[in-house]
Tab-separated table of N, CA, C and O in Angstrom:
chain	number	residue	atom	x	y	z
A	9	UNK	N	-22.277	-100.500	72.115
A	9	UNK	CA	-22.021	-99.458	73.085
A	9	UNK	C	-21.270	-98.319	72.403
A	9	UNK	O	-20.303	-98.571	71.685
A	10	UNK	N	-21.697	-97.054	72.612
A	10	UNK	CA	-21.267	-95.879	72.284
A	10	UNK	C	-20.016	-94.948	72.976
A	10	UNK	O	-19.944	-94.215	73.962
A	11	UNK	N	-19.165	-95.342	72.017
A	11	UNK	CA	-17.784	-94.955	73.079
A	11	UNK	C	-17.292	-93.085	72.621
A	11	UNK	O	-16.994	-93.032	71.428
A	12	UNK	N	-17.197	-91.913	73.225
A	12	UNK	CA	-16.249	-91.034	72.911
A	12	UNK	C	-14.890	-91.061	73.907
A	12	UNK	O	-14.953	-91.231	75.124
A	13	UNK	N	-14.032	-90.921	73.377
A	13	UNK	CA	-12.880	-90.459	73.351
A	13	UNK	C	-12.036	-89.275	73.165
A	13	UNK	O	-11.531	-89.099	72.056
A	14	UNK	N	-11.790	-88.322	74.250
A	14	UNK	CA	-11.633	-87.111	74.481
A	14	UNK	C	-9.462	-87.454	74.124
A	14	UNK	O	-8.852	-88.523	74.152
A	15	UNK	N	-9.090	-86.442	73.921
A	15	UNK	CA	-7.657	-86.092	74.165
A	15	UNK	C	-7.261	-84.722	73.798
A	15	UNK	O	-7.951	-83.948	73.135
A	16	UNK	N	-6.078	-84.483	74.290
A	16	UNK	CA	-5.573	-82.844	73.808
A	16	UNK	C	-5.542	-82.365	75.117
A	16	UNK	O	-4.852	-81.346	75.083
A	17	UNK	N	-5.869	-82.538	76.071
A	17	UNK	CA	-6.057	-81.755	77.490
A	17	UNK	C	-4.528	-81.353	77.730
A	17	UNK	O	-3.748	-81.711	76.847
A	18	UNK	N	-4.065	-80.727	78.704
A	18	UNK	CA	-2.799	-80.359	79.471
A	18	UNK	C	-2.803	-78.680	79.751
A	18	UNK	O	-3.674	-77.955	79.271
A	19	UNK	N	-1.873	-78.258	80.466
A	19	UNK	CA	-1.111	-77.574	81.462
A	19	UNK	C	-0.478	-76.216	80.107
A	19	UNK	O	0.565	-76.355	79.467
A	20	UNK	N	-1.347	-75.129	79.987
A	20	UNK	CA	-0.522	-74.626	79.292
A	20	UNK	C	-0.684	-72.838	80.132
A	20	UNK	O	-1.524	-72.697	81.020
A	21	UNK	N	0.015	-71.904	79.794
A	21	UNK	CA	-0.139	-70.832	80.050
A	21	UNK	C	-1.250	-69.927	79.701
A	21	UNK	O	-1.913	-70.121	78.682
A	22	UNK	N	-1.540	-68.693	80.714
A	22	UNK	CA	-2.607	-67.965	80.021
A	22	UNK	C	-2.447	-67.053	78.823
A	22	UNK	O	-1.619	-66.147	78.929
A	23	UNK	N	-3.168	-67.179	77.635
A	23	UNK	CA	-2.851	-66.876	76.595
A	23	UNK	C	-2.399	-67.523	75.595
A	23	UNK	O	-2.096	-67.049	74.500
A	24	UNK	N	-2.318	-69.000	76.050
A	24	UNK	CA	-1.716	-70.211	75.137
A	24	UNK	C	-3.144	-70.980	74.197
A	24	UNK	O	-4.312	-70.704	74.468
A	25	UNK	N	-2.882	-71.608	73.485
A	25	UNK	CA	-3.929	-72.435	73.183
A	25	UNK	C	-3.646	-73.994	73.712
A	25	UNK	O	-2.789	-74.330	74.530
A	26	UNK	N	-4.461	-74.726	73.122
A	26	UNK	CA	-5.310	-75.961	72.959
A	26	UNK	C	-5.836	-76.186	72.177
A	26	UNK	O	-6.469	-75.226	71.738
A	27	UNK	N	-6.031	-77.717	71.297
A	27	UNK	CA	-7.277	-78.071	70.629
A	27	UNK	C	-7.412	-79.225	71.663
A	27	UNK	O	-6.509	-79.698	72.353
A	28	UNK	N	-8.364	-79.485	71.638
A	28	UNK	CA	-9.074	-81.112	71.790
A	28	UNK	C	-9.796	-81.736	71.298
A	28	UNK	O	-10.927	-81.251	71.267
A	29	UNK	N	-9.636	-82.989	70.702
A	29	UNK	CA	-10.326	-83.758	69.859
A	29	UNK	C	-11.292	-85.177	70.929
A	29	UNK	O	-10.957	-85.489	72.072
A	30	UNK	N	-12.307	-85.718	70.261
A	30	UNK	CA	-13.302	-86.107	70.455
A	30	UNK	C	-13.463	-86.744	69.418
A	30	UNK	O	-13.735	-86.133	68.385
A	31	UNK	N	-13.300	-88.538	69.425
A	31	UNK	CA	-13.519	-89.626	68.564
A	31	UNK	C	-14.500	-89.925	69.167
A	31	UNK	O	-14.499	-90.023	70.395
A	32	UNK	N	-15.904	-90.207	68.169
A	32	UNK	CA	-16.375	-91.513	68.271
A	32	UNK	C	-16.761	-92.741	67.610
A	32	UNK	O	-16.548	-92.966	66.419
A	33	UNK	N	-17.442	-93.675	68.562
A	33	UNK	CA	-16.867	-95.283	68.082
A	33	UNK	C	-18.120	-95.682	66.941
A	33	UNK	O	-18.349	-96.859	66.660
A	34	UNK	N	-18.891	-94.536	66.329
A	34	UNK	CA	-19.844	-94.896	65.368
A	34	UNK	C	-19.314	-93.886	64.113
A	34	UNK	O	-18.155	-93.475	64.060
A	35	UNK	N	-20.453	-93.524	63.017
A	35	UNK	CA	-20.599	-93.023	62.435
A	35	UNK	C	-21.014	-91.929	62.537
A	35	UNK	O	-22.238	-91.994	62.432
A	36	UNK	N	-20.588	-90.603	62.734
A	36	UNK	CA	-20.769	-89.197	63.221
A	36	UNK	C	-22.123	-88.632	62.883
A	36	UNK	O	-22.760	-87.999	63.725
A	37	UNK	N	-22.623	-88.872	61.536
A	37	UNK	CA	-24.098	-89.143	61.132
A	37	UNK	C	-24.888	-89.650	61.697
A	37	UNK	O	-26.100	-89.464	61.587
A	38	UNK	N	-24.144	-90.633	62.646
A	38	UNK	CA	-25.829	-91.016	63.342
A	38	UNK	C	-25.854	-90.292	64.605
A	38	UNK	O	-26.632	-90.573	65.517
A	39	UNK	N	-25.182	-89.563	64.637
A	39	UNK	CA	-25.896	-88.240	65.778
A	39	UNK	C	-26.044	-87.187	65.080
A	39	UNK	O	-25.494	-86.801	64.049
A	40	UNK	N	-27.292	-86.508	66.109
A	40	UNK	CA	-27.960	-84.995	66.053
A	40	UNK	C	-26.430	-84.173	65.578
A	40	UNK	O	-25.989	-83.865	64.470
A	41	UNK	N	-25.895	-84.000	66.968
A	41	UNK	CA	-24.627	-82.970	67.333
A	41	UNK	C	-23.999	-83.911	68.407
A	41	UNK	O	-24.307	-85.017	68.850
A	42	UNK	N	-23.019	-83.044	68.641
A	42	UNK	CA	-22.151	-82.927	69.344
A	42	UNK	C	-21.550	-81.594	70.243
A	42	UNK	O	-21.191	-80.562	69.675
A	43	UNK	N	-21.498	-81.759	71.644
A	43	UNK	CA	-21.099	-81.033	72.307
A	43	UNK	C	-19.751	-81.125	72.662
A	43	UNK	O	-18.934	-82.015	72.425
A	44	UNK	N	-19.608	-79.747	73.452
A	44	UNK	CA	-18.797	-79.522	74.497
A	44	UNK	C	-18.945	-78.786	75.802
A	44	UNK	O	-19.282	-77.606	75.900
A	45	UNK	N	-18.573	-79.852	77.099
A	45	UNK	CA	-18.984	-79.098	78.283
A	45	UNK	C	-17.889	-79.152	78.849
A	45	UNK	O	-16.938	-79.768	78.368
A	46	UNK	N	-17.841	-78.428	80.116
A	46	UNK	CA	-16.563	-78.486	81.422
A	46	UNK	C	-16.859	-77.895	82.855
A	46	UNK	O	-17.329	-76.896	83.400
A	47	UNK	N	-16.448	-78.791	83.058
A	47	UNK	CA	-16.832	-78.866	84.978
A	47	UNK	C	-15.370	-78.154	85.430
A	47	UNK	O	-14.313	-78.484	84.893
A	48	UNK	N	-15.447	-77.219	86.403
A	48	UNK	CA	-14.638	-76.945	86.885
A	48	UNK	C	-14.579	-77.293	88.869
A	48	UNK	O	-15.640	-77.095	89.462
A	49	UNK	N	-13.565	-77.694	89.565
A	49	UNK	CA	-13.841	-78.004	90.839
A	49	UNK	C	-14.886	-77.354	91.615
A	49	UNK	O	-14.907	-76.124	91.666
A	50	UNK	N	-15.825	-78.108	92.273
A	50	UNK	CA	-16.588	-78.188	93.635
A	50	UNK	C	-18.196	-77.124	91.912
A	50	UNK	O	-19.361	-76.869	92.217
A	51	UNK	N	-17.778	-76.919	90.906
A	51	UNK	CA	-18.742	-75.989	90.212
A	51	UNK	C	-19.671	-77.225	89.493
A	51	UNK	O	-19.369	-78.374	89.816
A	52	UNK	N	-20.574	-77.067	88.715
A	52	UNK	CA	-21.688	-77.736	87.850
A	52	UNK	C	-21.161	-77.977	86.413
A	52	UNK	O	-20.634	-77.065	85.777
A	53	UNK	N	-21.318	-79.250	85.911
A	53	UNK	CA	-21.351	-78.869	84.426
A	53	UNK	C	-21.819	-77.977	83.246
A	53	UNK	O	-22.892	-78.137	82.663
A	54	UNK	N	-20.939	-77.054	82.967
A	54	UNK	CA	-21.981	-76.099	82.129
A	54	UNK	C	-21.132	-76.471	80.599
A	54	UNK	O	-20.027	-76.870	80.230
A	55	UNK	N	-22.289	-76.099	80.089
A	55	UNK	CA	-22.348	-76.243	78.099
A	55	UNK	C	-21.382	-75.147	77.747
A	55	UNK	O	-21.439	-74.011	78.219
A	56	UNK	N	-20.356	-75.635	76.752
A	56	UNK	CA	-19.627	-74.955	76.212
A	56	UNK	C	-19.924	-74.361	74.531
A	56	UNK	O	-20.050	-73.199	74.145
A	57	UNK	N	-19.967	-75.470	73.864
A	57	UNK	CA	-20.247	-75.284	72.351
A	57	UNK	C	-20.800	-76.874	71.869
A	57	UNK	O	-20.656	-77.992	72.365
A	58	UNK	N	-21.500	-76.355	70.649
A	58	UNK	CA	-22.041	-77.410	69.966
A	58	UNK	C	-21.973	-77.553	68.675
A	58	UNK	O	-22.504	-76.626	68.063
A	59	UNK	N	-21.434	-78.515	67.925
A	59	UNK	CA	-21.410	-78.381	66.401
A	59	UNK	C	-22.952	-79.492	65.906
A	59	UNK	O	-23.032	-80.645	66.330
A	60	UNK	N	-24.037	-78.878	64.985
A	60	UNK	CA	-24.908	-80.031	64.226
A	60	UNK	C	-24.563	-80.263	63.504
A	60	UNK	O	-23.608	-79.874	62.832
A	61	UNK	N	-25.710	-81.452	63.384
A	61	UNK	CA	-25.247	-82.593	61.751
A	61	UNK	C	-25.006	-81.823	60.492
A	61	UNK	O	-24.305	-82.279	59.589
A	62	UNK	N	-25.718	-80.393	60.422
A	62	UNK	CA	-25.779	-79.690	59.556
A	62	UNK	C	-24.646	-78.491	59.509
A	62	UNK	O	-24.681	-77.529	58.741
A	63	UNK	N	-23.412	-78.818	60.716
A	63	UNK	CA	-22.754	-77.665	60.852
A	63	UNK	C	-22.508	-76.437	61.178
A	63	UNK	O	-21.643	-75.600	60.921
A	64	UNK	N	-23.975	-76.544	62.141
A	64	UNK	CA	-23.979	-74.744	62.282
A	64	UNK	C	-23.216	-75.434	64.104
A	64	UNK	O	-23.099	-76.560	64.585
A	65	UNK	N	-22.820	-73.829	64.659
A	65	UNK	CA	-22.512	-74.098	65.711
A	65	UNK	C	-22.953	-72.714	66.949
A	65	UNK	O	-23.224	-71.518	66.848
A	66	UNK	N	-22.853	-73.495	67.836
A	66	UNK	CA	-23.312	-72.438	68.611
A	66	UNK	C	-22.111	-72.130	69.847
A	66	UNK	O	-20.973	-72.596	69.791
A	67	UNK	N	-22.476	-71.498	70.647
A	67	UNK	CA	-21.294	-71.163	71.929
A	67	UNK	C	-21.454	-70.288	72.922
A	67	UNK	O	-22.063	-69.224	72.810
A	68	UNK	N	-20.937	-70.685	73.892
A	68	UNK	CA	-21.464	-70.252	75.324
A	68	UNK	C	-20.865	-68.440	75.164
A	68	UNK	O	-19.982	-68.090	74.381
A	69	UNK	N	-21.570	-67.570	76.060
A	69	UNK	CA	-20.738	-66.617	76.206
A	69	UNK	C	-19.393	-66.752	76.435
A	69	UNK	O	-18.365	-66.586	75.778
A	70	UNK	N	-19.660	-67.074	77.467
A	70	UNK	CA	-17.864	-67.121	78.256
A	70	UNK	C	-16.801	-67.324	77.482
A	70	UNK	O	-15.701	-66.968	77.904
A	71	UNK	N	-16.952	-68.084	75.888
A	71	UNK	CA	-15.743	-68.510	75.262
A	71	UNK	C	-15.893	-67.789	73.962
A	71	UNK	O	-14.791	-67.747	73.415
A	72	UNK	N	-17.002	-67.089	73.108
A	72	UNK	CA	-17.300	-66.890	72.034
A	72	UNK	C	-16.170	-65.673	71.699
A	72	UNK	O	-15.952	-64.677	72.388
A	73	UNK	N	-15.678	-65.968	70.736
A	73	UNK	CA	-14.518	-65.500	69.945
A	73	UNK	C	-13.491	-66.385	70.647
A	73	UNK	O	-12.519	-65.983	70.007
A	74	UNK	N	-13.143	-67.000	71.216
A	74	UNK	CA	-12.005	-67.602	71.551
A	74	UNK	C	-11.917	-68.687	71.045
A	74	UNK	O	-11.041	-68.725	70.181
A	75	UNK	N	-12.740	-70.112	71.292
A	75	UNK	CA	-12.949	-70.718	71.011
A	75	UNK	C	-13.459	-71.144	69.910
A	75	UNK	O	-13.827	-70.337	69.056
A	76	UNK	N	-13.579	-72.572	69.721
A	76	UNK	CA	-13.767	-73.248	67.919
A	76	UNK	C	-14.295	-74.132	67.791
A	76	UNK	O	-13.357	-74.929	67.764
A	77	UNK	N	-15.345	-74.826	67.652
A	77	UNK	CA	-15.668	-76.090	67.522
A	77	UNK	C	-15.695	-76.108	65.699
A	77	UNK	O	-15.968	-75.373	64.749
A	78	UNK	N	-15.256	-77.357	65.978
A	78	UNK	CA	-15.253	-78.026	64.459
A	78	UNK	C	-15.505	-79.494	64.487
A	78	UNK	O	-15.807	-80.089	65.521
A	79	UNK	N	-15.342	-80.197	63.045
A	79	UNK	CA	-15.779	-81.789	63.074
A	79	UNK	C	-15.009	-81.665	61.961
A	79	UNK	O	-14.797	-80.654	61.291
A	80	UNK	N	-14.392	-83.368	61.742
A	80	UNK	CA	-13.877	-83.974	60.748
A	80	UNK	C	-14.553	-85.150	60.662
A	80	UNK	O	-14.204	-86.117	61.338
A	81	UNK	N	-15.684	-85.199	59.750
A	81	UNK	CA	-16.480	-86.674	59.498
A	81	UNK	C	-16.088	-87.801	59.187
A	81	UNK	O	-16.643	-88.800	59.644
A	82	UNK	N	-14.704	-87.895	58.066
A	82	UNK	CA	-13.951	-88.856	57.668
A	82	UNK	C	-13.431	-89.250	58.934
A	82	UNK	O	-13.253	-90.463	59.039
A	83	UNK	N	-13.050	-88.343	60.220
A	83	UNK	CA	-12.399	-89.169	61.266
A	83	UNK	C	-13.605	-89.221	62.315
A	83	UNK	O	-13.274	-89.014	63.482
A	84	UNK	N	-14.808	-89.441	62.091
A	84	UNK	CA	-16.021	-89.502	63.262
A	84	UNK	C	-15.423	-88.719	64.174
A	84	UNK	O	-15.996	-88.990	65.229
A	85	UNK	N	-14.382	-87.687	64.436
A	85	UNK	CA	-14.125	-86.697	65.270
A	85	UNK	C	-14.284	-85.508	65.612
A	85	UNK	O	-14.181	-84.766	64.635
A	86	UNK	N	-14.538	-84.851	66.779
A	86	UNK	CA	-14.756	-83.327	66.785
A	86	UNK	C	-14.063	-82.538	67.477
A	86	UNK	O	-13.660	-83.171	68.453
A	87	UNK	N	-13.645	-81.324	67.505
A	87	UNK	CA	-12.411	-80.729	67.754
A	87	UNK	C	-12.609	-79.506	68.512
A	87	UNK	O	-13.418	-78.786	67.927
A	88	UNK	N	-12.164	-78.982	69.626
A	88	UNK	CA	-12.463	-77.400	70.296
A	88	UNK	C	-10.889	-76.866	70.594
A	88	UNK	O	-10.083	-77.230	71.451
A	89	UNK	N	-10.774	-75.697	69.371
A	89	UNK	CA	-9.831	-75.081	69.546
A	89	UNK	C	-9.995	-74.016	70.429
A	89	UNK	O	-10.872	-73.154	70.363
A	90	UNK	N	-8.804	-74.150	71.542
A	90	UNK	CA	-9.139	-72.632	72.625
A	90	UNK	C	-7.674	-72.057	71.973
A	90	UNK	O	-6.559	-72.364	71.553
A	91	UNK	N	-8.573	-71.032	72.230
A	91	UNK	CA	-7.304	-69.754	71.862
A	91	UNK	C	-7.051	-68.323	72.891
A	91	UNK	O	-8.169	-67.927	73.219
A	92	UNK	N	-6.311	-67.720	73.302
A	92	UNK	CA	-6.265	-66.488	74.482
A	92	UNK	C	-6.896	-67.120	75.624
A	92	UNK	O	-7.788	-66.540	76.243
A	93	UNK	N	-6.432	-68.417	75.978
A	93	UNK	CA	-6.855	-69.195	77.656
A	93	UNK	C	-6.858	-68.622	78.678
A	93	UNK	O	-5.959	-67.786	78.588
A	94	UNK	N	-7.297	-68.555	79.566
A	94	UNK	CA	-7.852	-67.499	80.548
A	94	UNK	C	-7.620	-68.677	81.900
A	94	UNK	O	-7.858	-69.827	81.529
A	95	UNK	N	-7.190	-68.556	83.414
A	95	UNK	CA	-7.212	-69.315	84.264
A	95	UNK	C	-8.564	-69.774	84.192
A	95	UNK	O	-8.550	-70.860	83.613
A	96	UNK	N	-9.784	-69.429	84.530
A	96	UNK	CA	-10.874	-69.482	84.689
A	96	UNK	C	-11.377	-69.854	83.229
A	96	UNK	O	-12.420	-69.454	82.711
A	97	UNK	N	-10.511	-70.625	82.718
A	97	UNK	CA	-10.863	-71.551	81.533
A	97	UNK	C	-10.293	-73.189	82.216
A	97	UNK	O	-10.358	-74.279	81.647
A	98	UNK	N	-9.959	-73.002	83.056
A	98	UNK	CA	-9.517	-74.226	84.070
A	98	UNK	C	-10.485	-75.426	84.256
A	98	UNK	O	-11.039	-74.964	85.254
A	99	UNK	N	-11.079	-76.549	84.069
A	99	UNK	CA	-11.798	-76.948	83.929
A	99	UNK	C	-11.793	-78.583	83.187
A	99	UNK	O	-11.243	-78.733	82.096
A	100	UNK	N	-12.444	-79.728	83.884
A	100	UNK	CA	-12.148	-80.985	83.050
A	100	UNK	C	-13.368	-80.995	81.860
A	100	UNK	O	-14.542	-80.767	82.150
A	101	UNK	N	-12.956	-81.263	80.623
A	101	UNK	CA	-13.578	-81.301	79.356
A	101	UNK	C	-14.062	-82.192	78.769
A	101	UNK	O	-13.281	-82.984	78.243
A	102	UNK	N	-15.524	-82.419	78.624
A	102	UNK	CA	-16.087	-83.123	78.341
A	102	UNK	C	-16.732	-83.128	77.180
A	102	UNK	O	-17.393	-82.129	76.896
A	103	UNK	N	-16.678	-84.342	76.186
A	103	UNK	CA	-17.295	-84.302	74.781
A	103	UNK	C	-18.864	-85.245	75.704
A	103	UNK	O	-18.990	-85.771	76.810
A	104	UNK	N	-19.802	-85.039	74.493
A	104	UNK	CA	-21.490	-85.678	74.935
A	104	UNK	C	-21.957	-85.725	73.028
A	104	UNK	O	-21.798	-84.803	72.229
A	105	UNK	N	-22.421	-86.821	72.808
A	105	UNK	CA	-22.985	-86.586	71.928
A	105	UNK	C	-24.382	-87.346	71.868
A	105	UNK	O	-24.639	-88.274	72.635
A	106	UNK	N	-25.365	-86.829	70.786
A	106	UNK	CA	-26.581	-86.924	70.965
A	106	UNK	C	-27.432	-87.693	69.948
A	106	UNK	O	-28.052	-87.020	69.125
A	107	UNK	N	-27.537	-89.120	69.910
A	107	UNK	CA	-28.202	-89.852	68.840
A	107	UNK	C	-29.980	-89.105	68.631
A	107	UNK	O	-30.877	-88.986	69.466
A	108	UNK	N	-29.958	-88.937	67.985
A	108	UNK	CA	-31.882	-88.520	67.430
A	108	UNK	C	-32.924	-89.937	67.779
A	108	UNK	O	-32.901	-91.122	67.448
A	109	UNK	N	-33.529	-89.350	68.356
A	109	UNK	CA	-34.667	-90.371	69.087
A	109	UNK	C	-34.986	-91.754	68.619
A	109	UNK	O	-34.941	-92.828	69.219
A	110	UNK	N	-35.413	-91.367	67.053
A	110	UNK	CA	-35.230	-92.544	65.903
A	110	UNK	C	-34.357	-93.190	65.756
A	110	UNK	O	-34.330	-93.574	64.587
A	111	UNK	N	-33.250	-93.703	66.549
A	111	UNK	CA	-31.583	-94.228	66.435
A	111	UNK	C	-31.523	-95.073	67.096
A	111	UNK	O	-32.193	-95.021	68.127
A	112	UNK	N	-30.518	-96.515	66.770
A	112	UNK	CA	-30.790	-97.662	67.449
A	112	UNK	C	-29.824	-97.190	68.689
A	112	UNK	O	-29.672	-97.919	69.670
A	113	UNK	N	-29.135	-95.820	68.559
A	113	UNK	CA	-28.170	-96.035	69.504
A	113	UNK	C	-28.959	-94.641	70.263
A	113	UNK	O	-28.212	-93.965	70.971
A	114	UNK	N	-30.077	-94.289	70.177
A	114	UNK	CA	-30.642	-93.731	70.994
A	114	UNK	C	-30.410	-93.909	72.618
A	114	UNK	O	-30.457	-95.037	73.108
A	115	UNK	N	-30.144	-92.682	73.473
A	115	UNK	CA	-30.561	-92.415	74.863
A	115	UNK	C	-30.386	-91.535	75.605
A	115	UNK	O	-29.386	-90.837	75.771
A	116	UNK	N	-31.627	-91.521	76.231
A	116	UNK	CA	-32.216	-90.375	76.835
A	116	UNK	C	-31.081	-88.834	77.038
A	116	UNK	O	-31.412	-87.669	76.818
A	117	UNK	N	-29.787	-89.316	77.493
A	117	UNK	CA	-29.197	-88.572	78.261
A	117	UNK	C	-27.903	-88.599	76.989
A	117	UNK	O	-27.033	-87.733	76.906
A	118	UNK	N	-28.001	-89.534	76.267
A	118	UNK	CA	-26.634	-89.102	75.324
A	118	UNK	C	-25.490	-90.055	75.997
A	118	UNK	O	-25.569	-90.698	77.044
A	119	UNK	N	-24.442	-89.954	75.114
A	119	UNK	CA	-23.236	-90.649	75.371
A	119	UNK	C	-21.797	-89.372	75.798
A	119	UNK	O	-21.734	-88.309	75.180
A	120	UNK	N	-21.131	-89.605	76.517
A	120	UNK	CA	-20.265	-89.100	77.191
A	120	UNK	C	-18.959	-89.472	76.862
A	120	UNK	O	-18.649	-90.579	76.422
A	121	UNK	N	-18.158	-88.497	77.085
A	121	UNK	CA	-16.733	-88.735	77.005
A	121	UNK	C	-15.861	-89.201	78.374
A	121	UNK	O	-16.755	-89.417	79.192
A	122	UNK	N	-14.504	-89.480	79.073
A	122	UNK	CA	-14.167	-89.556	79.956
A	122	UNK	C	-13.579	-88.442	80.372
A	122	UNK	O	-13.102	-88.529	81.503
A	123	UNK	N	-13.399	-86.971	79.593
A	123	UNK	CA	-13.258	-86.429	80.035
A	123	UNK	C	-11.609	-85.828	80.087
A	123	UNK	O	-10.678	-86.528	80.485
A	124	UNK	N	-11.473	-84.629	79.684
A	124	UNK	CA	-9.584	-84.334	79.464
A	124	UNK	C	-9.205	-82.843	80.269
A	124	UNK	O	-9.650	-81.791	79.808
A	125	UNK	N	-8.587	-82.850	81.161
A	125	UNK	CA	-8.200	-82.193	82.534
A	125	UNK	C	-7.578	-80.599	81.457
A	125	UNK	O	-6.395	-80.703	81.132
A	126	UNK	N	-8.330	-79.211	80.939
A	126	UNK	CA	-7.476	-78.417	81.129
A	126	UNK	C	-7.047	-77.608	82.246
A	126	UNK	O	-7.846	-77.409	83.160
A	127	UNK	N	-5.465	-76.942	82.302
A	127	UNK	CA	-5.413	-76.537	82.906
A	127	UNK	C	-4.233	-75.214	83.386
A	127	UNK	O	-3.113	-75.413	83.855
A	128	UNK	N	-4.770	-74.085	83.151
A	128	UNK	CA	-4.449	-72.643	82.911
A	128	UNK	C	-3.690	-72.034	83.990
A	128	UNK	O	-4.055	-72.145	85.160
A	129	UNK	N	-2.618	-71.379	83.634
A	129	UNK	CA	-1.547	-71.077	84.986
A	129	UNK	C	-1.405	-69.657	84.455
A	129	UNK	O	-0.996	-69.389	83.325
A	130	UNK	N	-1.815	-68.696	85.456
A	130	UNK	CA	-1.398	-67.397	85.192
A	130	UNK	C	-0.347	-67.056	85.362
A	130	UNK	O	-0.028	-65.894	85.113
C-alpha cells in the first residue's frame, strides 16, 4: 500500500510563508510525478503544481511566482514552498502522486495524501 504523508500546514499571516513537505512510503522513481492540490471550504479540488520524474515543473496561475515545488529523492519527499500568502491561499493541501501504468503500484486515480490545513489571516 502506497502511503503519502503531508506536513508543514499551519496558521500564518498574509505575506508569510510556508513549506510543506510530502513523504512517500516507496521509491520516488517509481512515480510519473507528483502533485499538489487544495480544496478550499464548500469549493472543488483544484491542481496546484506538479514536479516530473524528469524535474520539470509546472503551476497553476493563481500561485506562479509565489510558489515552489521541489523534490528531494534521497528523502522520497516533495516540498511546496509558498511565499507572499494571500487569504485566498486558505485551503487544505493535498499531495497525489502518480505511478506510470506499467507499475506494480499502479492506479487509476493515484495515491493521496491526508491532507495539511493552510491557513491565512489578513
Amino acid at each position: 500500500q502506497v502511503q503519502l504523508v503531508e506536513s508543514g500546514g499551519g496558521l500564518v499571516q498574509a505575506g508569510g510563508s510556508l513549506r510543506l513537505s510530502c513523504t512517500i512510503s516507496l521509491n520516488i522513481f517509481e512515480v510519473n510525478g507528483m502533485d499538489w492540490y487544495r480544496q478550499a471550504p464548500g469549493k472543488q479540488r483544484d491542481w496546484v503544481a506538479t514536479i516530473s520524474i524528469a524535474d520539470t515543473t509546472s503551476y497553476a496561475d493563481s500561485i506562479k511566482g509565489r510558489f515552489t515545488i521541489s523534490r528531494d529523492n534521497a528523502k522520497n519527499t516533495v516540498y511546496l514552498q509558498m511565499n507572499s500568502l494571500k487569504p485566498e491561499d486558505t485551503a487544505v493541501y493535498y499531495c497525489h502522486a502518480r505511478p506510470p501504468s506499467d507499475s506494480v503500484y499502479y492506479s487509476p486515480r493515484g495515491y493521496w495524501g491526508q491532507g495539511t490545513q493552510v491557513t491565512v489571516s489578513s
